[in-house]
Coordinates of C-alpha atoms in Angstrom, one line a residue:
X13 CA 23.5 21.5 -2.2
X14 CA 22.3 18.0 -1.4
X15 CA 24.6 15.5 -3.0
X16 CA 23.1 12.4 -1.3
X17 CA 22.1 9.6 -3.6
X18 CA 18.5 8.5 -2.9
X19 CA 16.0 6.1 -4.4
X20 CA 12.7 4.5 -3.6
X21 CA 12.8 0.9 -2.4
X22 CA 10.4 -1.6 -1.0
X23 CA 11.8 -2.5 2.4
X24 CA 10.7 -4.2 5.6
X25 CA 11.1 -2.2 8.8
X26 CA 11.5 -3.8 12.3
X27 CA 10.9 -1.6 15.3
X28 CA 11.6 -3.0 18.8
X29 CA 11.3 -1.4 22.2
X30 CA 11.7 -2.5 25.8
X31 CA 8.7 -2.4 28.0
X32 CA 8.9 0.0 31.0
X33 CA 12.6 0.7 30.6
X34 CA 12.3 4.5 30.3
X35 CA 10.7 4.7 33.7
X36 CA 13.3 2.5 35.2
X37 CA 16.1 4.5 33.6
X38 CA 14.9 7.7 35.2
X39 CA 15.9 6.3 38.6
X40 CA 19.3 4.9 37.5
X41 CA 22.7 6.3 37.1
X42 CA 23.6 6.9 33.4
X43 CA 26.5 4.6 33.6
X44 CA 24.3 1.8 34.9
X45 CA 21.8 2.4 32.1
X46 CA 24.7 2.1 29.6
X47 CA 25.9 -1.1 31.2
X48 CA 22.5 -2.6 30.9
X49 CA 21.8 -1.5 27.3
X50 CA 25.2 -2.4 25.9
X51 CA 24.8 -6.2 26.0
X52 CA 21.2 -5.9 24.9
X53 CA 22.0 -3.7 21.9
X54 CA 24.8 -6.1 21.0
X55 CA 22.6 -9.2 21.1
X56 CA 19.8 -7.5 19.0
X57 CA 22.4 -6.3 16.4
X58 CA 23.7 -9.9 16.2
X59 CA 20.3 -11.4 15.6
X60 CA 19.3 -8.7 13.1
X61 CA 22.4 -9.0 11.1
X62 CA 22.3 -12.8 11.2
X63 CA 19.1 -12.6 9.2
X64 CA 20.5 -10.0 6.8
X65 CA 19.1 -6.9 8.4
X66 CA 20.8 -3.5 8.9
X67 CA 20.5 -1.7 12.2
X68 CA 19.4 1.8 11.2
X69 CA 19.5 3.3 14.7
X70 CA 19.4 2.7 18.4
X71 CA 17.3 5.2 20.3
X72 CA 17.8 4.6 23.9
X73 CA 16.2 1.1 24.5
X74 CA 14.6 1.1 21.1
X75 CA 16.0 -0.3 17.8
X76 CA 15.0 0.2 14.2
X77 CA 16.3 -2.2 11.5
X78 CA 15.9 -2.4 7.8
X79 CA 15.6 -5.5 5.6
X80 CA 15.9 -4.8 1.9
X81 CA 18.3 -1.9 2.1
X82 CA 21.1 -1.3 1.4
X83 CA 21.1 -5.0 0.1
X84 CA 17.8 -6.5 -1.1
X85 CA 16.8 -10.2 -0.9
X86 CA 13.7 -11.9 -2.3
X87 CA 12.5 -12.9 1.1
X88 CA 13.3 -9.8 3.2
X89 CA 9.9 -9.8 5.0
X90 CA 10.4 -13.4 6.1
X91 CA 13.9 -12.5 7.3
X92 CA 12.6 -9.6 9.4
X93 CA 9.9 -11.7 11.0
X94 CA 12.3 -14.6 11.8
X95 CA 14.6 -12.0 13.3
X96 CA 11.8 -10.7 15.4
X97 CA 11.0 -14.3 16.6
X98 CA 14.6 -14.8 17.5
X99 CA 14.7 -11.6 19.5
X100 CA 11.6 -12.5 21.3
X101 CA 13.0 -16.0 22.2
X102 CA 16.1 -14.3 23.6
X103 CA 14.0 -11.8 25.6
X104 CA 11.9 -14.6 27.1
X105 CA 15.0 -16.6 28.1
X106 CA 16.5 -13.5 29.8
X107 CA 13.3 -12.4 31.4
X108 CA 13.1 -9.2 29.3
X109 CA 9.8 -7.7 28.2
X110 CA 9.6 -6.0 24.8
X111 CA 7.3 -5.2 21.9
X112 CA 8.0 -5.5 18.2
X113 CA 6.4 -4.1 15.0
X114 CA 7.2 -5.1 11.5
X115 CA 5.9 -3.4 8.3
X116 CA 6.7 -3.7 4.6
X117 CA 6.3 -0.8 2.1
X118 CA 8.1 1.8 0.0
X119 CA 10.6 4.1 1.6
X120 CA 13.1 6.7 0.4
X121 CA 16.5 5.2 1.0
X122 CA 19.7 7.3 1.2
X123 CA 22.1 5.0 -0.4
X124 CA 25.3 6.5 1.0
X125 CA 24.0 7.0 4.5
X126 CA 26.2 5.7 7.4
X127 CA 23.8 4.3 10.0
X128 CA 26.7 3.4 12.3
X129 CA 27.5 7.1 12.5
X130 CA 23.9 8.1 13.3
X131 CA 22.9 9.0 9.7
X132 CA 19.3 8.2 8.7
X133 CA 19.0 5.7 5.9
X134 CA 15.2 5.3 5.4
X135 CA 12.3 7.7 5.6
X136 CA 8.6 7.2 4.9
X137 CA 5.3 6.1 6.2
X138 CA 6.5 2.5 6.5
X139 CA 8.9 3.6 9.2
X140 CA 6.3 5.5 11.2
X141 CA 3.9 2.6 10.9
X142 CA 6.4 0.1 12.3
X143 CA 6.8 2.3 15.3
X144 CA 3.0 2.5 15.7
X145 CA 2.6 -1.3 15.5
X146 CA 5.3 -1.8 18.1
X147 CA 3.5 0.5 20.5
X148 CA 0.3 -1.4 20.0
X149 CA 1.8 -4.9 20.4
X150 CA 1.2 -6.9 23.6
X151 CA 4.2 -7.5 25.9
X152 CA 6.6 -9.8 24.0
X153 CA 4.2 -9.6 21.1
X154 CA 5.1 -9.1 17.4
X155 CA 2.6 -7.3 15.2
X156 CA 3.0 -7.2 11.4
X157 CA 1.3 -5.3 8.7
X158 CA -0.9 -6.7 6.0
X159 CA 1.9 -6.6 3.3
X160 CA 4.3 -8.4 5.7
X161 CA 1.7 -11.0 6.5
X162 CA 0.9 -11.7 2.9
X163 CA 4.6 -12.1 2.1
X164 CA 5.3 -14.5 5.0
X165 CA 2.1 -16.4 5.9
X166 CA 3.3 -19.6 4.3
X167 CA 6.5 -19.6 6.5
X168 CA 5.2 -18.0 9.7
X169 CA 2.2 -18.9 11.8
X170 CA 0.0 -16.0 12.6
X171 CA -3.1 -15.0 14.6
X172 CA -5.4 -12.2 13.4
X173 CA -5.2 -9.3 15.8
X174 CA -7.4 -6.3 16.3
X175 CA -6.8 -3.4 13.9
X176 CA -4.5 -0.7 15.2
X177 CA -5.7 3.0 15.3
X178 CA -2.4 4.6 14.1
X179 CA -1.8 8.3 14.3
X180 CA -2.0 9.9 10.9
X181 CA -3.9 7.0 9.3
X182 CA -7.4 7.5 7.9
X183 CA -8.3 3.9 8.6
X184 CA -7.2 1.4 11.2
X185 CA -4.2 -0.7 10.2
X186 CA -4.8 -4.4 9.7
X187 CA -2.4 -6.4 11.7
X188 CA -1.5 -10.0 12.6
X189 CA 0.4 -11.4 15.6
X190 CA 3.3 -13.6 14.8
X191 CA 3.2 -16.8 16.8
X192 CA 6.2 -18.8 15.4
X193 CA 8.0 -20.1 12.4
X194 CA 6.4 -23.1 10.6
X195 CA 8.7 -26.0 11.2
X196 CA 7.9 -27.6 7.8
X197 CA 6.7 -26.7 4.4
X198 CA 3.0 -25.9 4.4
X199 CA 1.4 -28.2 1.9
X200 CA -2.2 -28.6 3.1
X201 CA -3.1 -25.5 1.1
X202 CA -2.3 -27.5 -2.1
X203 CA -4.9 -30.2 -1.8
X204 CA -7.9 -28.3 -3.2
X205 CA -7.5 -29.4 -6.9
X206 CA -6.4 -32.6 -8.5
X207 CA -2.8 -33.2 -9.7
X208 CA -2.7 -32.6 -13.4
X209 CA 0.1 -33.6 -15.8
X210 CA 2.5 -35.0 -13.2
X211 CA 1.3 -38.6 -12.8
X212 CA 4.5 -40.0 -14.3
X213 CA 6.7 -38.0 -11.9
X214 CA 4.5 -39.0 -9.0
X215 CA 4.8 -42.7 -9.9
X216 CA 8.6 -42.3 -10.1
X217 CA 9.0 -40.9 -6.6
X218 CA 6.5 -43.4 -5.1
X219 CA 8.4 -46.2 -6.8
X220 CA 11.7 -44.9 -5.5
X221 CA 10.3 -44.9 -2.0
X222 CA 9.1 -48.5 -2.4
X223 CA 12.5 -49.6 -3.7
X224 CA 14.3 -47.9 -0.8
X225 CA 12.1 -49.8 1.7
X226 CA 12.4 -53.1 -0.2
X227 CA 16.2 -52.9 -0.5
X228 CA 16.7 -51.1 2.9
X229 CA 19.0 -48.7 1.1
X230 CA 18.8 -44.9 0.8
X231 CA 17.5 -43.4 -2.5
X232 CA 17.9 -39.8 -3.7
X233 CA 15.4 -37.9 -5.8
X234 CA 16.1 -34.4 -7.0
X235 CA 13.2 -32.3 -8.2
X236 CA 14.2 -29.3 -10.4
X237 CA 12.0 -26.7 -12.1
X238 CA 11.2 -23.1 -12.4
X239 CA 8.7 -21.5 -9.9
X240 CA 5.1 -22.7 -10.6
X241 CA 6.1 -26.0 -12.2
X242 CA 4.4 -28.0 -9.4
X243 CA 7.4 -29.1 -7.3
X244 CA 5.7 -28.4 -3.9
X245 CA 2.5 -30.1 -5.2
X246 CA 4.5 -33.2 -6.1
X247 CA 6.0 -33.3 -2.6
X248 CA 2.5 -32.9 -1.2
X249 CA 1.2 -35.9 -3.2
X250 CA 4.1 -38.0 -2.0
X251 CA 3.3 -37.0 1.6
X252 CA -0.3 -38.2 1.0
X253 CA 1.0 -41.5 -0.3
X254 CA 3.1 -41.9 2.8
X255 CA 0.1 -41.1 5.0
X256 CA -2.0 -43.8 3.3
X257 CA 0.7 -46.5 3.7
X258 CA -0.3 -49.0 6.4
X259 CA 3.3 -49.0 7.6
X260 CA 4.4 -46.1 9.8
X261 CA 6.8 -44.0 7.8
X262 CA 8.6 -41.0 9.4
X263 CA 8.4 -37.8 7.4
X264 CA 10.8 -34.9 8.1
X265 CA 11.3 -31.7 6.1
X266 CA 13.8 -28.9 6.2
X267 CA 14.3 -25.7 4.2
X268 CA 17.6 -24.2 3.2
X269 CA 17.8 -20.4 3.8
X270 CA 20.0 -17.8 2.1
X271 CA 20.5 -15.7 5.3
X272 CA 24.3 -15.9 5.4
X273 CA 26.0 -16.2 8.8
X274 CA 24.4 -18.3 11.4
X275 CA 22.3 -20.5 9.2
X276 CA 24.8 -23.2 8.2
X277 CA 22.9 -26.5 7.9
X278 CA 19.6 -24.8 8.7
X279 CA 17.6 -27.5 7.0
X280 CA 19.4 -30.2 9.0
X281 CA 18.6 -28.3 12.2
X282 CA 14.9 -28.1 11.3
X283 CA 14.8 -31.9 10.8
X284 CA 16.5 -32.5 14.2
X285 CA 14.1 -30.1 15.9
X286 CA 11.1 -31.8 14.4
X287 CA 12.3 -35.3 15.3
X288 CA 13.1 -34.2 18.9
X289 CA 9.9 -32.2 19.2
X290 CA 11.8 -28.9 19.8
X291 CA 9.5 -25.9 19.4
X292 CA 10.5 -22.3 18.5
X293 CA 9.2 -21.1 21.8
X294 CA 11.0 -23.7 24.0
X295 CA 13.5 -22.4 26.5
X296 CA 17.1 -23.6 26.3
X297 CA 16.5 -26.0 29.2
X298 CA 13.4 -27.5 27.6
X299 CA 15.1 -27.8 24.2
X300 CA 18.1 -29.4 25.7
X301 CA 16.0 -31.9 27.6
X302 CA 14.1 -32.9 24.4
X303 CA 17.4 -33.4 22.6
X304 CA 18.6 -35.7 25.4
X305 CA 15.4 -37.7 25.0
X306 CA 15.9 -37.9 21.2
X307 CA 19.4 -39.5 21.4
X308 CA 21.4 -41.2 24.1
X309 CA 24.6 -40.8 22.2
X310 CA 26.5 -38.1 24.1
X311 CA 28.9 -37.3 21.2
X312 CA 26.1 -37.0 18.7
X313 CA 24.1 -34.9 21.1
X314 CA 26.9 -32.5 21.9
X315 CA 27.6 -31.9 18.2
X316 CA 23.9 -31.5 17.3
X317 CA 23.5 -28.6 19.8
X318 CA 24.7 -25.9 17.3
X319 CA 22.3 -27.2 14.7
X320 CA 19.3 -26.6 17.0
X321 CA 20.5 -23.3 18.4
X322 CA 21.7 -24.5 21.8
X323 CA 25.3 -23.5 21.2
X324 CA 26.3 -19.8 20.9
X325 CA 29.4 -20.8 19.0
X326 CA 27.5 -22.0 16.0
X327 CA 29.2 -23.8 13.1
X328 CA 32.1 -22.0 11.5
X329 CA 35.3 -23.7 10.6
X330 CA 35.4 -26.5 8.1
X331 CA 36.3 -29.1 10.7
X332 CA 33.3 -28.0 12.8
X333 CA 31.0 -28.3 9.8
X334 CA 32.2 -31.8 9.0
X335 CA 31.8 -32.9 12.6
X336 CA 28.3 -31.4 12.8
X337 CA 27.3 -33.2 9.6
X338 CA 28.7 -36.5 10.8
X339 CA 26.7 -36.1 14.0
X340 CA 23.5 -35.3 12.0
X341 CA 24.1 -38.4 9.8
X342 CA 24.5 -40.7 12.7
X343 CA 21.4 -39.3 14.3
X344 CA 19.3 -39.8 11.1
X345 CA 20.7 -43.3 10.7
X346 CA 19.4 -44.1 14.2
X347 CA 16.0 -42.8 13.3
X348 CA 15.9 -44.7 10.0
X349 CA 16.9 -47.9 11.8
X350 CA 13.6 -47.8 13.7
X351 CA 11.3 -47.3 10.7
X352 CA 11.3 -46.0 7.1
X353 CA 12.2 -42.4 6.9
X354 CA 11.6 -39.8 4.2
X355 CA 13.6 -36.6 4.2
X356 CA 12.5 -33.6 2.1
X357 CA 14.8 -30.6 1.6
X358 CA 13.4 -27.4 0.0
X359 CA 15.4 -24.7 -1.8
X360 CA 18.5 -26.8 -2.1
X361 CA 20.1 -24.0 -4.3
X362 CA 20.7 -22.2 -1.0
X363 CA 22.3 -25.2 0.7
X364 CA 25.8 -24.9 2.3

């Protein structure tokens, strides 16, 4: 008698596999294979769990992870794609070649499964499709399904890819190749229609910016409202006012994420990256060089490193968090001393 508790859930599945490792492993001693895969598996598990995923299984050099089970979040597809991007960045740094597929859909979830003991948690077409997309991806490529793309296109930059002929599918699967995370809120999609019913609020934020510049003092504006109230549109209109100003005004944006461990001060890190010109695909050496160009203060630079992902230690203890924030504040004060600066933080309810 089957006593397992099961339910249908919408999940995002990530499937990752090394390129050419099976052929290499055939010529290697089993202990050598295990020695190579051990650190690789550990790093992938770390990245997947950092974004809230659960490793369902390791199959040789392949890994399958779930986002949305056993714990669901409102942004599981984005978490999965960001994890895929982080894994690709690690692979490129280490000279590893891999392929990744990400799909979103309904699966049958065994709620009391123990993945760490080899028990299967998820079954369904979404799992098989993720494996098919992984096989079709280019080397160090990330292919995502249509549902994943639709759920993440405002946070991730994509390129349309050729449809994939997947076994068992009547029609080719529409796919997109993930290129990188967008470093700032995408607002250009909002400009198609005029702003309605928010002229008073817009005047307030524009006047606040003018007062800050005149008094050379920081000003804080908090925009609160339910989804769909026009918060992002208001920020867009402010950005347009900044662009029209004859004086050069720096504009930096950051987004707070609810991903748990490893994303302390994420929004602050995004702002530092944007100011320093650090891109998602930059190697550690390139990112470090850009950070050195952005600030000559050695103390500030050393404590900004965890914010931009250049330190494996991250930011954990209270003292470390306070020091990192102090370094960020000194860095931003230096930027603001050169010209007026507008900082925008999105989703502050997730802030540390």
